[in-house]
Coordinates of C-alpha atoms in Angstrom, one line a residue:
M1 CA 261.6 168.6 -46.3
K2 CA 258.6 169.7 -44.3
Q3 CA 256.4 169.9 -47.3
L4 CA 257.5 166.5 -48.4
L5 CA 256.6 165.0 -45.1
Q6 CA 253.2 166.6 -45.2
R7 CA 252.5 165.2 -48.6
A8 CA 253.6 161.7 -47.5
V9 CA 251.3 161.8 -44.4
H10 CA 248.3 162.8 -46.5
S11 CA 249.0 160.4 -49.3
P12 CA 246.0 158.2 -50.3
M13 CA 248.3 155.2 -50.2
L14 CA 248.7 155.6 -46.5
A15 CA 245.0 155.9 -45.8
P16 CA 244.7 152.3 -44.5
V17 CA 247.6 152.9 -42.2
R18 CA 246.0 156.1 -40.8
A19 CA 242.7 154.3 -40.5
F20 CA 244.2 151.5 -38.5
M21 CA 246.1 153.9 -36.2
L22 CA 242.9 155.8 -35.6
G23 CA 240.8 152.6 -35.1
T24 CA 238.5 153.4 -38.0
L25 CA 239.3 150.4 -40.3
D26 CA 236.3 148.1 -40.7
G27 CA 233.9 149.6 -38.2
G28 CA 234.5 153.2 -37.6
A29 CA 236.3 155.0 -34.7
S30 CA 236.6 153.1 -31.5
P31 CA 234.6 154.6 -28.6
S32 CA 236.5 155.6 -25.6
V33 CA 236.5 153.4 -22.5
G34 CA 233.2 153.6 -20.7
A35 CA 231.4 155.0 -23.8
V36 CA 230.4 151.7 -25.4
Q37 CA 226.6 151.5 -26.0
F38 CA 225.6 147.8 -25.6
G39 CA 221.8 148.4 -26.0
D40 CA 219.9 145.2 -26.4
L41 CA 223.1 143.1 -26.1
R42 CA 223.8 144.1 -22.5
R43 CA 222.3 140.9 -21.1
L44 CA 223.5 137.7 -19.4
T45 CA 221.2 135.4 -21.3
P46 CA 220.9 135.2 -25.1
I47 CA 218.1 136.8 -27.1
S48 CA 217.2 133.3 -28.4
Q49 CA 217.8 130.0 -26.5
V50 CA 217.6 127.9 -29.7
W51 CA 220.3 129.4 -31.9
G52 CA 217.8 131.7 -33.6
F53 CA 215.4 129.1 -35.0
D54 CA 212.6 131.0 -33.4
R55 CA 213.6 134.2 -35.2
G56 CA 214.4 132.8 -38.6
L57 CA 217.4 130.9 -40.1
P58 CA 220.3 130.4 -37.6
I59 CA 223.5 132.1 -38.7
D60 CA 225.4 128.8 -38.7
R61 CA 222.7 127.2 -40.9
Y62 CA 223.1 130.1 -43.3
Y63 CA 226.7 129.3 -43.8
I64 CA 226.0 125.5 -44.0
E65 CA 223.3 125.9 -46.6
L66 CA 225.5 128.3 -48.6
F67 CA 228.2 125.7 -48.7
L68 CA 225.9 122.8 -49.7
A69 CA 224.3 125.0 -52.4
R70 CA 227.8 125.7 -53.9
E71 CA 228.8 122.0 -53.7
S72 CA 225.4 120.7 -54.8
P73 CA 226.6 119.1 -58.0
H74 CA 228.4 116.5 -55.8
I75 CA 225.1 115.5 -54.1
Q76 CA 224.1 112.8 -56.6
R77 CA 223.4 109.1 -57.2
C78 CA 223.8 107.2 -53.9
V79 CA 223.8 109.7 -51.0
L80 CA 224.0 109.2 -47.2
E81 CA 222.9 111.9 -44.8
I82 CA 223.0 111.8 -41.0
G83 CA 219.7 112.2 -39.0
D84 CA 217.4 112.9 -41.9
N85 CA 217.6 113.5 -45.6
Q86 CA 216.3 117.1 -45.9
Y87 CA 219.6 118.4 -47.4
T88 CA 219.8 115.4 -49.8
R89 CA 216.3 116.2 -51.2
R90 CA 216.8 120.0 -51.2
F91 CA 220.3 120.2 -52.8
G92 CA 220.4 116.8 -54.6
G93 CA 216.9 116.7 -56.1
A94 CA 216.6 114.5 -59.2
R95 CA 220.3 113.7 -59.3
V96 CA 219.8 111.4 -56.2
T97 CA 218.8 107.8 -57.0
V98 CA 219.3 106.3 -53.6
S99 CA 218.9 108.3 -50.3
D100 CA 220.0 106.7 -47.1
V101 CA 219.7 108.1 -43.6
L102 CA 222.0 107.0 -40.8
H103 CA 221.0 107.3 -37.2
V104 CA 222.6 105.9 -34.1
T105 CA 219.2 105.3 -32.4
P106 CA 217.1 102.3 -33.3
G107 CA 213.6 103.2 -34.5
A108 CA 214.6 106.8 -35.4
P109 CA 212.2 108.3 -38.1
Q110 CA 213.5 108.2 -41.6
A111 CA 216.5 106.0 -40.7
T112 CA 217.5 103.4 -43.2
I113 CA 220.8 102.5 -41.5
I114 CA 221.3 102.2 -37.7
A115 CA 224.9 102.6 -36.9
D116 CA 227.6 104.3 -34.9
L117 CA 230.0 105.9 -37.3
T118 CA 232.9 104.9 -35.0
A119 CA 232.0 101.2 -35.4
A120 CA 230.0 100.6 -38.5
D121 CA 231.5 97.4 -40.0
H122 CA 228.1 96.3 -41.3
I123 CA 228.0 99.2 -43.8
A124 CA 229.6 98.0 -47.0
S125 CA 232.8 99.7 -48.2
D126 CA 232.8 101.8 -51.3
R127 CA 229.0 102.3 -51.2
F128 CA 228.2 106.0 -51.3
D129 CA 228.8 108.7 -54.0
C130 CA 228.3 111.4 -51.5
I131 CA 228.0 111.7 -47.7
I132 CA 226.4 114.8 -46.1
L133 CA 227.9 115.2 -42.6
T134 CA 226.6 118.4 -41.2
Q135 CA 227.1 119.4 -37.5
T136 CA 227.7 115.8 -36.4
L137 CA 231.3 115.3 -35.6
Q138 CA 231.1 117.5 -32.4
L139 CA 228.8 114.8 -30.9
I140 CA 231.3 111.9 -31.5
Y141 CA 234.1 111.5 -29.1
D142 CA 236.3 109.3 -31.4
V143 CA 236.2 111.6 -34.4
H144 CA 239.2 109.8 -36.0
A145 CA 237.3 106.5 -36.1
A146 CA 234.3 108.3 -37.6
I147 CA 236.3 109.7 -40.4
R148 CA 237.9 106.4 -41.1
T149 CA 234.4 104.9 -41.5
V150 CA 233.4 107.8 -43.8
H151 CA 236.5 107.3 -45.9
R152 CA 235.9 103.5 -46.1
I153 CA 232.2 103.7 -47.1
L154 CA 232.7 106.3 -49.8
K155 CA 233.1 105.1 -53.4
P156 CA 236.4 106.0 -55.1
G157 CA 235.7 109.4 -56.5
G158 CA 233.0 110.0 -53.9
V159 CA 232.8 113.2 -51.9
V160 CA 232.0 114.0 -48.2
L161 CA 230.6 117.4 -47.5
A162 CA 231.1 118.1 -43.8
T163 CA 230.4 121.1 -41.5
M164 CA 231.6 121.6 -38.0
P165 CA 230.9 124.2 -35.3
G166 CA 233.6 126.8 -34.4
I167 CA 232.2 129.6 -32.2
T168 CA 228.8 128.5 -31.0
P169 CA 226.5 128.5 -27.9
L170 CA 225.6 125.2 -26.3
N171 CA 221.9 126.0 -25.8
D172 CA 220.2 122.7 -26.4
A173 CA 219.9 120.5 -23.2
E174 CA 219.9 117.3 -25.2
W175 CA 222.9 117.9 -27.5
S176 CA 225.0 119.6 -24.9
R177 CA 225.2 116.4 -22.9
Q178 CA 227.2 114.8 -25.7
W179 CA 228.9 117.8 -27.3
Y180 CA 232.5 116.9 -27.1
W181 CA 234.3 119.2 -29.5
N182 CA 234.4 122.6 -31.2
F183 CA 236.7 122.8 -34.2
T184 CA 239.1 125.2 -36.0
K185 CA 240.2 125.3 -39.6
L186 CA 243.5 123.8 -38.4
S187 CA 242.0 120.9 -36.5
A188 CA 239.4 120.1 -39.3
A189 CA 242.1 120.0 -41.9
R190 CA 244.3 117.8 -39.8
L191 CA 241.4 115.4 -39.0
F192 CA 240.4 114.9 -42.7
R193 CA 244.0 114.9 -44.1
D194 CA 244.8 112.0 -41.7
Q195 CA 242.6 109.9 -44.0
F196 CA 242.4 111.7 -47.4
P197 CA 245.3 113.0 -49.4
D198 CA 246.1 116.7 -48.8
S199 CA 245.2 117.6 -52.4
C200 CA 241.7 116.1 -52.0
V201 CA 240.7 118.1 -48.9
T202 CA 239.4 121.7 -49.1
V203 CA 238.7 123.5 -45.8
A204 CA 237.1 126.9 -45.4
T205 CA 235.8 129.1 -42.5
H206 CA 232.8 131.3 -42.4
G207 CA 232.1 134.2 -40.1
N208 CA 233.3 137.4 -38.6
L209 CA 233.1 139.4 -35.4
L210 CA 229.6 140.6 -36.0
S211 CA 228.1 137.3 -37.2
A212 CA 229.8 135.5 -34.3
Q213 CA 228.4 137.9 -31.7
A214 CA 224.9 137.7 -33.4
F215 CA 225.1 133.9 -33.4
L216 CA 226.0 133.8 -29.7
Q217 CA 223.0 136.0 -29.0
G218 CA 220.7 133.8 -31.0
L219 CA 219.9 136.3 -33.7
A220 CA 218.8 135.0 -37.1
A221 CA 220.6 135.4 -40.5
E222 CA 217.7 137.7 -41.6
E223 CA 218.8 140.2 -39.0
L224 CA 222.1 140.8 -40.7
S225 CA 222.7 142.1 -44.2
Q226 CA 224.2 140.0 -46.9
D227 CA 227.4 142.0 -46.9
E228 CA 227.7 141.5 -43.1
L229 CA 227.2 137.8 -43.4
A230 CA 229.6 137.5 -46.4
Y231 CA 232.5 139.3 -44.8
G232 CA 235.1 136.7 -43.8
D233 CA 237.5 137.1 -40.9
D234 CA 239.5 133.9 -40.0
R235 CA 239.8 135.1 -36.4
Y236 CA 236.1 134.4 -35.9
E237 CA 235.3 130.9 -37.2
V238 CA 231.6 130.4 -36.7
T239 CA 231.4 127.5 -39.1
I240 CA 234.1 125.3 -40.7
T241 CA 233.3 123.4 -43.9
V242 CA 235.2 120.5 -45.5
K243 CA 235.0 119.0 -48.9
A244 CA 237.0 115.8 -49.1
T245 CA 237.2 113.5 -52.2
K246 CA 238.2 109.8 -52.1
P247 CA 240.7 109.3 -54.8
L248 CA 240.0 107.0 -57.7
Q249 CA 241.7 103.8 -56.8
A250 CA 244.2 102.0 -59.1
D251 CA 244.4 98.2 -58.8
G252 CA 246.5 97.1 -55.8
E253 CA 246.6 100.6 -54.3
S254 CA 245.0 101.9 -51.2
N255 CA 243.0 105.2 -50.9
G256 CA 244.2 108.0 -48.7
R257 CA 246.5 107.4 -45.8
T258 CA 246.6 104.7 -43.2
S259 CA 246.4 105.8 -39.6
P260 CA 248.7 104.4 -36.9

């Protein structure tokens, strides 16, 4: 019996259990209390005050651009982007025939449409094949009204590609004055599925403990390895991405759901 127990304890199949018990799974042995070496991270202010733009590509932008690159075939024909059209041009290229830019402020550079997404009745329904909605919803208090507008102005079969912040610093003095929300996978899914059928909404999270810590410090994506950035841990949601498709509409039927 003793030999049997020894073989069981040292079985390769139990290696993950032993590693978990010893604190060595995904990161090595845990240091004892008081022995943690913080190094450059023992500070009360971040290394970068501008999300890492001054050091390279911000970590949330890395996840955003990875998402848009993967979904780039949907960026085609008539496309609406918020603020400017850099992602429309970069990821849509020659597939885009009409590039519109929505901005809430009159006179904004590049803007072709001045509107508030929560009250944009002057934008025609069923107009856009794709809407690029990156890092915008956190700045809108009535996010439900904004998504209703997005759904309305999409053509049947059109796609919205949205990204939202999860774990993030609020470094920018301008944006922090109107930064209402941070999101989770659960809240993002609920928000879009209130307007789009469940089967037409795909929600994903991006990030892990290391990338979240690095982003809060303002480190750039170039300062982490590809493996470190690619590792996913749903407990640390740095960026949430949503792909939502407006169903093809049959005569006499309505798209999505109706909100109360």
